[in-house]
CSV table of C-alpha atoms and ligand atoms in Angstrom, one decimal:
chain,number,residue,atom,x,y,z
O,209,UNK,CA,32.9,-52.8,29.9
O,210,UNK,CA,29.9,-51.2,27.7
O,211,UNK,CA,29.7,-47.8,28.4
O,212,UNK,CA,26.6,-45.7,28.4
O,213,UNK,CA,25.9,-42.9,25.3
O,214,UNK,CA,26.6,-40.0,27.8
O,215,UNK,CA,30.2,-41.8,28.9
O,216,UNK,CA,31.3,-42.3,25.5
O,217,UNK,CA,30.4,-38.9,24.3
O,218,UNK,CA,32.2,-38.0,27.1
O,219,UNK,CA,35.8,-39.4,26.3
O,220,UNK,CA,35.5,-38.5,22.7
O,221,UNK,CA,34.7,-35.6,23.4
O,222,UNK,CA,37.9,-34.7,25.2
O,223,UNK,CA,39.6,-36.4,22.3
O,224,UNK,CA,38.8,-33.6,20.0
O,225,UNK,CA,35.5,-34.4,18.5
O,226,UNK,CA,32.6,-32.5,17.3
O,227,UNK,CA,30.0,-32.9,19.8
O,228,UNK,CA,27.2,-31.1,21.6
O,229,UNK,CA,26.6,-30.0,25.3
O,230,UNK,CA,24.3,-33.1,26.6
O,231,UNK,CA,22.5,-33.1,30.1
O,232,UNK,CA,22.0,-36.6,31.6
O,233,UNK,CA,18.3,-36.9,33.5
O,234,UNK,CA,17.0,-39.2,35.7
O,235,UNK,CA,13.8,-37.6,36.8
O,236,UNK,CA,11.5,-34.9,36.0
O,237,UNK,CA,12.3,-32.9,38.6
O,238,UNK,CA,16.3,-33.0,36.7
O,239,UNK,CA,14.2,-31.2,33.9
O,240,UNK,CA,13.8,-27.9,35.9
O,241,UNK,CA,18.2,-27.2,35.6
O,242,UNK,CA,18.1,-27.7,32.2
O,243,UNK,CA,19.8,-24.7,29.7
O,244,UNK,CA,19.2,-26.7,26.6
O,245,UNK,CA,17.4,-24.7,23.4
O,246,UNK,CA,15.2,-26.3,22.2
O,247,UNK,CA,14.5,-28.2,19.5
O,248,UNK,CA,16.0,-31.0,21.5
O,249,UNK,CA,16.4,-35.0,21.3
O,250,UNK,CA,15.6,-37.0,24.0
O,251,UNK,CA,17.6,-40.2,23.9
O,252,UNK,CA,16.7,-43.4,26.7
O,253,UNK,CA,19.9,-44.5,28.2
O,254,UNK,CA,20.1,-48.0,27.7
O,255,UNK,CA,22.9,-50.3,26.5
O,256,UNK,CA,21.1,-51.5,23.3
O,257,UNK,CA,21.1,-50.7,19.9
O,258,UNK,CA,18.0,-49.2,17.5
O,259,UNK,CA,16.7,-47.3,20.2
O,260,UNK,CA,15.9,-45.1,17.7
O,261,UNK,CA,13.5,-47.7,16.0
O,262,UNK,CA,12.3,-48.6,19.1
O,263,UNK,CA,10.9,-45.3,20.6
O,264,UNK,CA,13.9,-44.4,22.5
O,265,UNK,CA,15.2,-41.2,20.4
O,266,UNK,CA,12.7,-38.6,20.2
O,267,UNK,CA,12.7,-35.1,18.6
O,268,UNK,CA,11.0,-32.2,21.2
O,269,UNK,CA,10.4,-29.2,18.9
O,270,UNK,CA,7.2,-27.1,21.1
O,271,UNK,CA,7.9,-26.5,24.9
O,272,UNK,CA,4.4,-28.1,26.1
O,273,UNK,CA,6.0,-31.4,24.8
O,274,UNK,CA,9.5,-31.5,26.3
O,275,UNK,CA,8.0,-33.5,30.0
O,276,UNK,CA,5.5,-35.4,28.3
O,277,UNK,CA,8.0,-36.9,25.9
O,278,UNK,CA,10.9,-37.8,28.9
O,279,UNK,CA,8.0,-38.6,30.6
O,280,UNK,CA,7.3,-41.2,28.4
O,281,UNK,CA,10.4,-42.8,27.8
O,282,UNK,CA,11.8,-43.0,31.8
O,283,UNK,CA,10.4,-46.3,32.6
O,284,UNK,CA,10.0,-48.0,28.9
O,285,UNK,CA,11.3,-51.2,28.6
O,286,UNK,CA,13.7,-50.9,25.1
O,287,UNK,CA,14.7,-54.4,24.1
O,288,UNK,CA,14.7,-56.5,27.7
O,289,UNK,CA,16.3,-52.9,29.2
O,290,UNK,CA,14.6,-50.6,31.7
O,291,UNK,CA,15.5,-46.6,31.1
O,292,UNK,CA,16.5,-45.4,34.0
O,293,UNK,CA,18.2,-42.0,32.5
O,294,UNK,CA,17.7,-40.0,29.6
O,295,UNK,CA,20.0,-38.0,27.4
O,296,UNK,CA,18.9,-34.1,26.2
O,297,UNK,CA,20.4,-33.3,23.7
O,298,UNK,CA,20.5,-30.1,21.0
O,299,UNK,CA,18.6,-31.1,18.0
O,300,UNK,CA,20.6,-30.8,14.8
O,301,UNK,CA,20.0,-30.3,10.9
O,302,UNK,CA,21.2,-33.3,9.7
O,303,UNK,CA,22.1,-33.5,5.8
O,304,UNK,CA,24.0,-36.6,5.9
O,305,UNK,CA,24.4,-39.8,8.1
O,306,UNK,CA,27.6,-41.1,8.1
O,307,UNK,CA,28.5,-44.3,9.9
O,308,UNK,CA,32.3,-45.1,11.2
O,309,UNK,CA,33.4,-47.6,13.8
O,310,UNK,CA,36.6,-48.9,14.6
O,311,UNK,CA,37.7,-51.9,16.3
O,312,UNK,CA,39.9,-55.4,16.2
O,313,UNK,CA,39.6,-58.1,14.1
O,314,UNK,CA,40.4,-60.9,16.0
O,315,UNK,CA,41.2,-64.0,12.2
O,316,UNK,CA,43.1,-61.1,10.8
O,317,UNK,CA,44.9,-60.1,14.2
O,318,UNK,CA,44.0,-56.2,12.8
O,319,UNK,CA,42.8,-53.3,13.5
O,320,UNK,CA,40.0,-51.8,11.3
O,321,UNK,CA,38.4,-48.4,10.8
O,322,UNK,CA,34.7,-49.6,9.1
O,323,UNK,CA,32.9,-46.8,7.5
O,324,UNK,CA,29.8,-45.8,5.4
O,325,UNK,CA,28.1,-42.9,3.7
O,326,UNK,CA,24.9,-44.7,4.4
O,327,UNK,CA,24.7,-44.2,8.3
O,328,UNK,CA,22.1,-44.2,9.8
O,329,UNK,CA,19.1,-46.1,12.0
O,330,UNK,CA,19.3,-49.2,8.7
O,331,UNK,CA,23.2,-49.5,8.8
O,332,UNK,CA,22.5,-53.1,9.5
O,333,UNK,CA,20.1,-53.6,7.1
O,334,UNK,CA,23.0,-52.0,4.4
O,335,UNK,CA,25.4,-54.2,5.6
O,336,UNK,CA,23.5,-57.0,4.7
O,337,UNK,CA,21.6,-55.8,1.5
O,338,UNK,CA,24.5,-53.6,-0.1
O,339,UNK,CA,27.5,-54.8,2.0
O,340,UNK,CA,29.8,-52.5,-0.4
O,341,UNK,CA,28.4,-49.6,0.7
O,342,UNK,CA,30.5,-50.3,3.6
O,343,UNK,CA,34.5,-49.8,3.6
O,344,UNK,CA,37.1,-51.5,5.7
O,345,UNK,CA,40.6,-50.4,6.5
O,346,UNK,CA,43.0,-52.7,8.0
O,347,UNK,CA,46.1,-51.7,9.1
O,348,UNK,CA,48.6,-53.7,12.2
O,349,UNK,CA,49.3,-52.4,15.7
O,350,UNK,CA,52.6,-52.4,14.7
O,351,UNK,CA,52.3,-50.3,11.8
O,352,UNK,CA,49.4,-47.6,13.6
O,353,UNK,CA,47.3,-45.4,11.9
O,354,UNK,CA,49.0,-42.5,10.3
O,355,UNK,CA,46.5,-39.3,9.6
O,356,UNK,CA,47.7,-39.6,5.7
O,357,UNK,CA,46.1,-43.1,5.9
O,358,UNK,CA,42.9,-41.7,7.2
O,359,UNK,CA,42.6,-39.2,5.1
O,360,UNK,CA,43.4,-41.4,2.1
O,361,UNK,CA,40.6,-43.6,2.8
O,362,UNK,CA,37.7,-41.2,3.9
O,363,UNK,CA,38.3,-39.3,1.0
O,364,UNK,CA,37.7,-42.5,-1.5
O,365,UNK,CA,34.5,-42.4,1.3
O,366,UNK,CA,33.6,-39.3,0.6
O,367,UNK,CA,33.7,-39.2,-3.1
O,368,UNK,CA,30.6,-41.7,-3.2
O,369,UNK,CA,28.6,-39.5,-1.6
O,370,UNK,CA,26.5,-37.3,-3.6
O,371,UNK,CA,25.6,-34.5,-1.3
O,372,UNK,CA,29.4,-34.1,-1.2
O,373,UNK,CA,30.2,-34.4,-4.4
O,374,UNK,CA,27.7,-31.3,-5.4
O,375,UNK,CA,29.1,-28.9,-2.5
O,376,UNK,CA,31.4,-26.3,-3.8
O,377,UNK,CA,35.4,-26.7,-3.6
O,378,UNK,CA,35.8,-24.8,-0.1
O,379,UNK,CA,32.8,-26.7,1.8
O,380,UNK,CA,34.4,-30.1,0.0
O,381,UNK,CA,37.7,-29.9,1.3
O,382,UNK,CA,36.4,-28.5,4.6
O,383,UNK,CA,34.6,-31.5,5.1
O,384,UNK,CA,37.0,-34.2,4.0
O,385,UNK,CA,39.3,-32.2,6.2
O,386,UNK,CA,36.9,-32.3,9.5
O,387,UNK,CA,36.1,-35.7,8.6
O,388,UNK,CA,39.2,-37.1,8.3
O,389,UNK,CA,40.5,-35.3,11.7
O,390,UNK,CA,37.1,-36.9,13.4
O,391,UNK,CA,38.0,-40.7,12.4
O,392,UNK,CA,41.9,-40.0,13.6
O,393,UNK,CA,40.3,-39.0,16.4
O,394,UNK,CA,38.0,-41.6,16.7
O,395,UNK,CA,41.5,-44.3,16.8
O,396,UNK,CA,43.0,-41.6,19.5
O,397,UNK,CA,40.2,-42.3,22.2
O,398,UNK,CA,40.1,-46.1,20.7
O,399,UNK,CA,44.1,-46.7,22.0
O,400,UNK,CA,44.2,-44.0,24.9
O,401,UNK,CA,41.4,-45.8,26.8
O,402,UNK,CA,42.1,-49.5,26.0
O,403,UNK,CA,38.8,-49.9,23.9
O,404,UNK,CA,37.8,-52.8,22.3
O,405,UNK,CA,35.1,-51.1,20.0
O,406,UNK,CA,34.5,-47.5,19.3
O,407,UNK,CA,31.4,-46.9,16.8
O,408,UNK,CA,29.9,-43.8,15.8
O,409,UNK,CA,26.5,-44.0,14.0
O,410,UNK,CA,25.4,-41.7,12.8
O,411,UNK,CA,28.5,-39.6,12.4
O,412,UNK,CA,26.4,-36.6,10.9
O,413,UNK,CA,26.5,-33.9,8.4
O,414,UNK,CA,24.9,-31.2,10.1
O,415,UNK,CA,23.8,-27.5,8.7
O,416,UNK,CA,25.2,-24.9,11.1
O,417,UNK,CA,23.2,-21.6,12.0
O,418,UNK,CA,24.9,-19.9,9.6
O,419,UNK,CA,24.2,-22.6,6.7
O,420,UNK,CA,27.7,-23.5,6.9
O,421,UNK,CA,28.5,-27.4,7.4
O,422,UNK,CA,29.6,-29.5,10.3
O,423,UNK,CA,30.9,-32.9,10.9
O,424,UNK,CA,29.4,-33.7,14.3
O,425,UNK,CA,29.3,-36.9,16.1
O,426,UNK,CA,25.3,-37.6,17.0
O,427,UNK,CA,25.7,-41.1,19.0
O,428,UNK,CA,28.5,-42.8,20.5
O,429,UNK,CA,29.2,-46.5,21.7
O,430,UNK,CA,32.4,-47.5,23.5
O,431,UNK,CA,33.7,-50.6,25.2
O,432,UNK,CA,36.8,-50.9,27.0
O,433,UNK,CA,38.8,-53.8,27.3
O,434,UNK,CA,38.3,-55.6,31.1
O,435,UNK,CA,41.6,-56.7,30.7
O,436,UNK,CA,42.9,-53.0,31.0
O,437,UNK,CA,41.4,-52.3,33.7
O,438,UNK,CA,44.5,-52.1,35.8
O,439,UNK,CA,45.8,-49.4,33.5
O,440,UNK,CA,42.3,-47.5,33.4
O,441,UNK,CA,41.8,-48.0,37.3
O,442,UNK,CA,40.5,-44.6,37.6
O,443,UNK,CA,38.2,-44.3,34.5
O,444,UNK,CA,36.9,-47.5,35.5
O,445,UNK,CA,35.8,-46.5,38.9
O,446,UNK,CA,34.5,-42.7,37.6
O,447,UNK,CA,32.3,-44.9,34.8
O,448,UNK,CA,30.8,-47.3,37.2
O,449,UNK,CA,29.9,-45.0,40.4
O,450,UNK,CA,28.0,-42.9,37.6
O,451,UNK,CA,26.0,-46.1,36.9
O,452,UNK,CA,25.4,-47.2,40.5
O,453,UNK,CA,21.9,-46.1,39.5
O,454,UNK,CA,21.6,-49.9,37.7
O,455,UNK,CA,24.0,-51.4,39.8
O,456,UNK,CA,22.0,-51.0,42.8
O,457,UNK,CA,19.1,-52.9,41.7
O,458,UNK,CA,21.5,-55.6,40.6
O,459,UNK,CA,22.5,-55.7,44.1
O,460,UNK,CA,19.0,-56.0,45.3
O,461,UNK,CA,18.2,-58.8,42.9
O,462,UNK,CA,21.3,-60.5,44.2
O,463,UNK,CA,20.9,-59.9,47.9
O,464,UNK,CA,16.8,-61.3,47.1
O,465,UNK,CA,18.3,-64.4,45.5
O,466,UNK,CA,20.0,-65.5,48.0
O,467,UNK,CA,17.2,-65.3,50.6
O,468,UNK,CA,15.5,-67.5,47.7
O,469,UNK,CA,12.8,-64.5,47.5
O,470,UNK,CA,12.6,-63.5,43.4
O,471,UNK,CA,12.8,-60.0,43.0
O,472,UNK,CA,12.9,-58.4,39.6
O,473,UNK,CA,13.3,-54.2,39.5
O,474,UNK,CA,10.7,-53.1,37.6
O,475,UNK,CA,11.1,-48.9,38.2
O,476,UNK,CA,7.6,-47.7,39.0
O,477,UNK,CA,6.1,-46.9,42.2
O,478,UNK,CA,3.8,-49.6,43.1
O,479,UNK,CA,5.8,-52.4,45.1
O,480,UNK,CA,4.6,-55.8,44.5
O,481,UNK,CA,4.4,-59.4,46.6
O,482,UNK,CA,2.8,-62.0,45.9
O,483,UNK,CA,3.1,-66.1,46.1
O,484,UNK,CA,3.7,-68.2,43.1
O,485,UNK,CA,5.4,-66.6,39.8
O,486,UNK,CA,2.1,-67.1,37.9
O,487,UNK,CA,0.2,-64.9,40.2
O,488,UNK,CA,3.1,-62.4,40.5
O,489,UNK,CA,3.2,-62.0,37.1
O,490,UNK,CA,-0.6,-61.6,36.3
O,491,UNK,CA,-0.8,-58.9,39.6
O,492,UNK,CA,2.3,-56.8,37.8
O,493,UNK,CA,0.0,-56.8,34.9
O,494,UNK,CA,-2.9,-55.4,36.7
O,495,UNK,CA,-1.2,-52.6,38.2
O,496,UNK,CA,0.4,-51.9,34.9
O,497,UNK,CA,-3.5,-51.7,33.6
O,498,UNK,CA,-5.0,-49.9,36.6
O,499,UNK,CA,-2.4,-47.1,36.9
O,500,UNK,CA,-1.9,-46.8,32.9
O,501,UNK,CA,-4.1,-43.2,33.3
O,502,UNK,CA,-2.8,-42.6,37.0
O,503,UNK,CA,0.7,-42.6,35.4
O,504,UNK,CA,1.8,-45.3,38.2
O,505,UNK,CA,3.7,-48.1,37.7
O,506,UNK,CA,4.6,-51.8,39.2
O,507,UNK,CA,8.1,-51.1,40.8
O,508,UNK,CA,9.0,-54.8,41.1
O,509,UNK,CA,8.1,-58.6,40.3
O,510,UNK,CA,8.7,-60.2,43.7
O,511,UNK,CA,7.3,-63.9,44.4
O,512,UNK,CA,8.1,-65.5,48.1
O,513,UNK,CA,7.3,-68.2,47.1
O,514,UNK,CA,5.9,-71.0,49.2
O,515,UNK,CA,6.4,-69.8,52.6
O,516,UNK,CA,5.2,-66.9,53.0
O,517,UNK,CA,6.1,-66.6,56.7
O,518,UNK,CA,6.8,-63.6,59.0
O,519,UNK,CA,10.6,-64.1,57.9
O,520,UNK,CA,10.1,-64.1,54.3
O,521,UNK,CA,7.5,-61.4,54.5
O,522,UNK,CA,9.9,-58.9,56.6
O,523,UNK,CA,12.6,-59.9,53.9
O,524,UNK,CA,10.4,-58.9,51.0
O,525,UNK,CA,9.1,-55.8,52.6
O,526,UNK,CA,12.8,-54.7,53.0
O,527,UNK,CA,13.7,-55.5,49.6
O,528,UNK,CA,11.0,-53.4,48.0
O,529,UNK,CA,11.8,-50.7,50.4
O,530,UNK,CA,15.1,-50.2,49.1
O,531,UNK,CA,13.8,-48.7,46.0
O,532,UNK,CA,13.2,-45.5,47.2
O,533,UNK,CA,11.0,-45.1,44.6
O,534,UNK,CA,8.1,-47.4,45.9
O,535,UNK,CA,5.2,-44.9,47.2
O,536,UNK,CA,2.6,-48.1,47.8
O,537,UNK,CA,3.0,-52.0,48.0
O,538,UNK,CA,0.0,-54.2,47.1
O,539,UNK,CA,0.4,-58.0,48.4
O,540,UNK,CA,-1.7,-60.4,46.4
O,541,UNK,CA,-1.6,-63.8,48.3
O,542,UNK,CA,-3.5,-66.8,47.1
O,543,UNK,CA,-3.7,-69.5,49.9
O,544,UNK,CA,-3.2,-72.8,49.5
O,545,UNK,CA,-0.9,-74.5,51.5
O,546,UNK,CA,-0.3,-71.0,52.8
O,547,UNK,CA,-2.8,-69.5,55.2
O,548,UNK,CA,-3.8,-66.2,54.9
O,549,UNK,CA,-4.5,-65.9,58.5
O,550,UNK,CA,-0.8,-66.8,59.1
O,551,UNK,CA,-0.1,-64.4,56.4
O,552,UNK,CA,-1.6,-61.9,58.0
O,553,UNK,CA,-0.1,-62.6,60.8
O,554,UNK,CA,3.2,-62.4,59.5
O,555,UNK,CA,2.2,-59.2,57.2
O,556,UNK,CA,0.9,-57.3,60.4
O,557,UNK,CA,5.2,-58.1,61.9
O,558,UNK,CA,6.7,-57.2,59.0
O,559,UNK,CA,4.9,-53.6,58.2
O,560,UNK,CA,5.3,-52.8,61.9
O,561,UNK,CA,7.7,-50.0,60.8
O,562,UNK,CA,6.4,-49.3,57.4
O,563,UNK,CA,4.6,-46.0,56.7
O,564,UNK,CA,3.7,-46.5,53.3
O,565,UNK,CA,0.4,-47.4,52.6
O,566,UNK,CA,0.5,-51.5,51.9
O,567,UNK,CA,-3.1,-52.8,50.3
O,568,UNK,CA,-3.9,-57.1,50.6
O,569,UNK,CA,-5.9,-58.7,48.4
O,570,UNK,CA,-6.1,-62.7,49.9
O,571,UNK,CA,-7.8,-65.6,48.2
O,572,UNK,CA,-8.1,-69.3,49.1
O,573,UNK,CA,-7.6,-71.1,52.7
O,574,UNK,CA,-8.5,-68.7,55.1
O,575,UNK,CA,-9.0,-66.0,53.3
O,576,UNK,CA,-12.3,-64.5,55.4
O,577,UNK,CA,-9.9,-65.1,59.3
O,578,UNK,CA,-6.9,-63.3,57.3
O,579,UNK,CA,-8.4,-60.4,56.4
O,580,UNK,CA,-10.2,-59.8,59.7
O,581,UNK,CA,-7.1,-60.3,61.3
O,582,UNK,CA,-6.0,-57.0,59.4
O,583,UNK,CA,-9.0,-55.1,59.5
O,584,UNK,CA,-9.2,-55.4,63.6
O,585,UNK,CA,-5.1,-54.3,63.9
O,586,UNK,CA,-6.8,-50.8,63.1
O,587,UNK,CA,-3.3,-49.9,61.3
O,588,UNK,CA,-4.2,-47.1,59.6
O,589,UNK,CA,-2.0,-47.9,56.5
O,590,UNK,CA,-3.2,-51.2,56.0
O,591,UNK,CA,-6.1,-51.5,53.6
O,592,UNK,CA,-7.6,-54.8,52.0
O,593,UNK,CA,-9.7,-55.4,48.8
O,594,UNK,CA,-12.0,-57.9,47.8
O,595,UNK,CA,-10.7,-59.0,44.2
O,596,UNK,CA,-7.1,-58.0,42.5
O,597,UNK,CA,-8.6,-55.1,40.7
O,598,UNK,CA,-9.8,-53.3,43.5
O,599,UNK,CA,-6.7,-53.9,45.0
O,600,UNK,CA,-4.2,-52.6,42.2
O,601,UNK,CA,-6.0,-49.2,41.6
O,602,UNK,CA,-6.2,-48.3,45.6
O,603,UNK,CA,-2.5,-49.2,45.3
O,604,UNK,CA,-2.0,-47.3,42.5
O,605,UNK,CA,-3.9,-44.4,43.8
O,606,UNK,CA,-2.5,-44.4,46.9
O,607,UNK,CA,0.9,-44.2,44.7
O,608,UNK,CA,-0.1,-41.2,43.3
O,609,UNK,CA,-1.2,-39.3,46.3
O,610,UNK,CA,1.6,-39.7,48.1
O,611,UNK,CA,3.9,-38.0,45.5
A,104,LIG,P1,20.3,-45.5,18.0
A,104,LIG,O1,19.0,-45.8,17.2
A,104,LIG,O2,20.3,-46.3,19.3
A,104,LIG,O3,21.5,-45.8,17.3
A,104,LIG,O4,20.2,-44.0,18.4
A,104,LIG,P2,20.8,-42.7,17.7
A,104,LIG,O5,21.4,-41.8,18.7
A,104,LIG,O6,21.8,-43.1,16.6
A,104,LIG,O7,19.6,-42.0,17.1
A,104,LIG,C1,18.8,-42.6,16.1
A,104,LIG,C2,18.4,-41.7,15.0
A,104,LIG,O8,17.8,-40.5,15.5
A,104,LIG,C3,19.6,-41.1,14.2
A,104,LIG,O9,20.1,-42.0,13.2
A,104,LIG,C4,19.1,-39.9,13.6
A,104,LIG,O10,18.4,-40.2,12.4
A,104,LIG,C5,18.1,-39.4,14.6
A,104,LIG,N1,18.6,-38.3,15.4
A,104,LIG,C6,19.5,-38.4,16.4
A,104,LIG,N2,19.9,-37.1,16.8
A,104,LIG,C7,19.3,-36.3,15.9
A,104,LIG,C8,19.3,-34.8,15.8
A,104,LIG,O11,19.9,-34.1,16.5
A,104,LIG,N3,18.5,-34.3,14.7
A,104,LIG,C9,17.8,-35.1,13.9
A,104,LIG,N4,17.1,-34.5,12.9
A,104,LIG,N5,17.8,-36.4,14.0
A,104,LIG,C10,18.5,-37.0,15.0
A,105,LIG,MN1,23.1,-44.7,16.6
């Protein structure tokens, strides 16, 4: 199991390590209870690495930024993953990125503590163009990890590193000592919890109000073993009903697939159906456009695919309903061997019980009988459009206004 940043801070936290007060948001309202000083970091909860390369770690120094910047990072897609939660975090003075993960080498049937004084953002391009710059220690599970060992090895570390070497005696020792105590710290959490890979990166030099020094940890990634899950019953449970936030869309993907309806969660506010993935996909594009300066999103990719019946309709209609986040739904229906006067029909069933406004754009066999069949329901949150365009932005709109 892959924990998220604000979980793993968490349990190495309580193991001893250096680490700030974090506050975990999912919306802007969360924004409002937050104590944090700034400067801040704002850090996309996702379980993929470089999110700092790709936009998902940002520094907030003036007030008039903070919502713009979380703003702009709910919602972003970072490497196939949707943030649905950001991290606000105190920004620090960093002086020196230091890398350290530990975990099991499976050929050697070891344990290793891997470490660098080149943390960082490019660890992975070190590893690759300077692969010395990165130390391994071995040891057994039968032997353990003794704090002597630790200390042995980050100070051998530590003596490559410049900024170190030029601090004064105190500060030296102070730092090999806090940084040793922070890796044996590291292997605690790593065997108390069962993990299979503890990595902290960057494991930071910071400067401290007072210009003094500080080994704190400034990102954390854990993963615990499945296999242990019988010993870490509880931890398990508290770490996934945190994350029920992603799990629920799972489950509405899952509970779409088997009605043969595809549904993809998407997070905005605009819900979207249409028939025929093609179409679907070229409609989530158009809202994307239309409600780039209305700040309004597509919430979902949803195609029913050839029938597009009262059944599948009322089924689709559901689905996107269970996001609580939908404000609008645009359906986008091009008929061919579907009717759009039997879609309509079967639109006008569905949305019975829907107050939201929902806005149909049809094309194709009976396109004219369709939408007349919707204009004369006089429902007062049904609206059509005459092209895709029109339809998206009136969706989007309509998003908007009823926030
Ligand atoms: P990752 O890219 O997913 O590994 O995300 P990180 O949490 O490691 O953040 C990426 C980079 O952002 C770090 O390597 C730092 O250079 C920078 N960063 C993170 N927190 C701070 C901070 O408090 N102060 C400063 N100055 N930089 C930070
Ligand atoms: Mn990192």
């Amino acid at each position: 199991m892959d924990l998220y940043e604000f979980q793993a801070r968490r349990l190495l936290k309580a193991e001893g390590i250096n680490l700030s007060d974090a506050a975990l948001v999912k919306d802007l309202k969360g924004l409002e209870d937050i104590s944090i000083e700034l400067p801040v970091v704002v850090k996309a909860q996702v379980q993929v690495g470089g999110r700092g390369k790709a936009g998902g770690v940002k520094l907030v120094s003036a007030a008039n930024r903070f919502k713009s910047t979380v703003k702009s990072i709910l919602g972003k897609n970072i490497g196939g993953h949707l943030v649905e939660s950001v991290l606000i975090v105190p920004a620090r003075d960093i002086v020196q990125e230091l890398y350290v993960s530990i975990g099991f080498d499976r050929s050697a049937h070891e344990y290793f503590i891997m470490a660098s004084v080149d943390g960082g953002v490019d660890i992975e391009e070190t590893a690759k163009l300077s692969p010395d710059a990165i130390k391994r220690h071995y040891f057994s599970a039968v032997d353990g990890l003794e704090l002597d060992d630790v200390k042995t090895f980050c100070g051998s570390l530590l003596d490559e590193c410049e900024f170190v070497q030029d601090l004064d005696k105190k500060q030296r020792s102070l730092i090999m000592k806090n940084f040793s105590t922070t890796v044996y710290n590291i292997w605690q959490t790593y065997r108390k919890y069962d993990a299979t890979l503890v990595e902290v990166n960057p494991l930071a030099i910071v400067r401290a109000g007072d210009a003094a020094l500080e080994i704190e940890a400034l990102d954390a990634k854990v993963s615990l073993d499945d296999n242990s899950r019988f010993r870490q019953l509880e931890l398990f449970e508290q770490l996934e009903s945190e994350t029920e936030f992603s799990s629920n869309h799972n489950a509405l993907e899952k509970k779409a697939k088997n009605l043969d309806i595809n549904y993809v969660h998407l997070g905005g506010e605009v819900g979207i159906i249409g028939n025929g993935a093609g179409l679907v996909m070229s409609t989530v594009d158009i809202v994307a456009l239309s409600g780039e300066t209305l700040e309004a999103k597509p919430a979902n990719f949803l195609d029913v695919g050839g029938g597009a019946n009262t059944a599948k309709m009322q089924q689709s209609i559901e689905i996107i309903l269970a996001d609580e986040n939908v404000k609008s739904i645009f359906v986008n229906i091009f008929g061919g061997l579907t009717q759009c006067d039997l879609v309509a029909h079967g639109l006008l069933d569905a949305t019975s019980d829907v107050e939201i406004p929902v806005v149909v754009r049809f094309d194709g066999n009976e396109k004219e009988s369709g939408l007349k069949i919707l204009q004369e329901s006089n429902r007062s949150n049904i609206f059509t459009a005459d092209n895709q365009e029109e339809g998206a932005l009136l969706a989007c709109k309509m998003a908007k206004e009823a926030v």
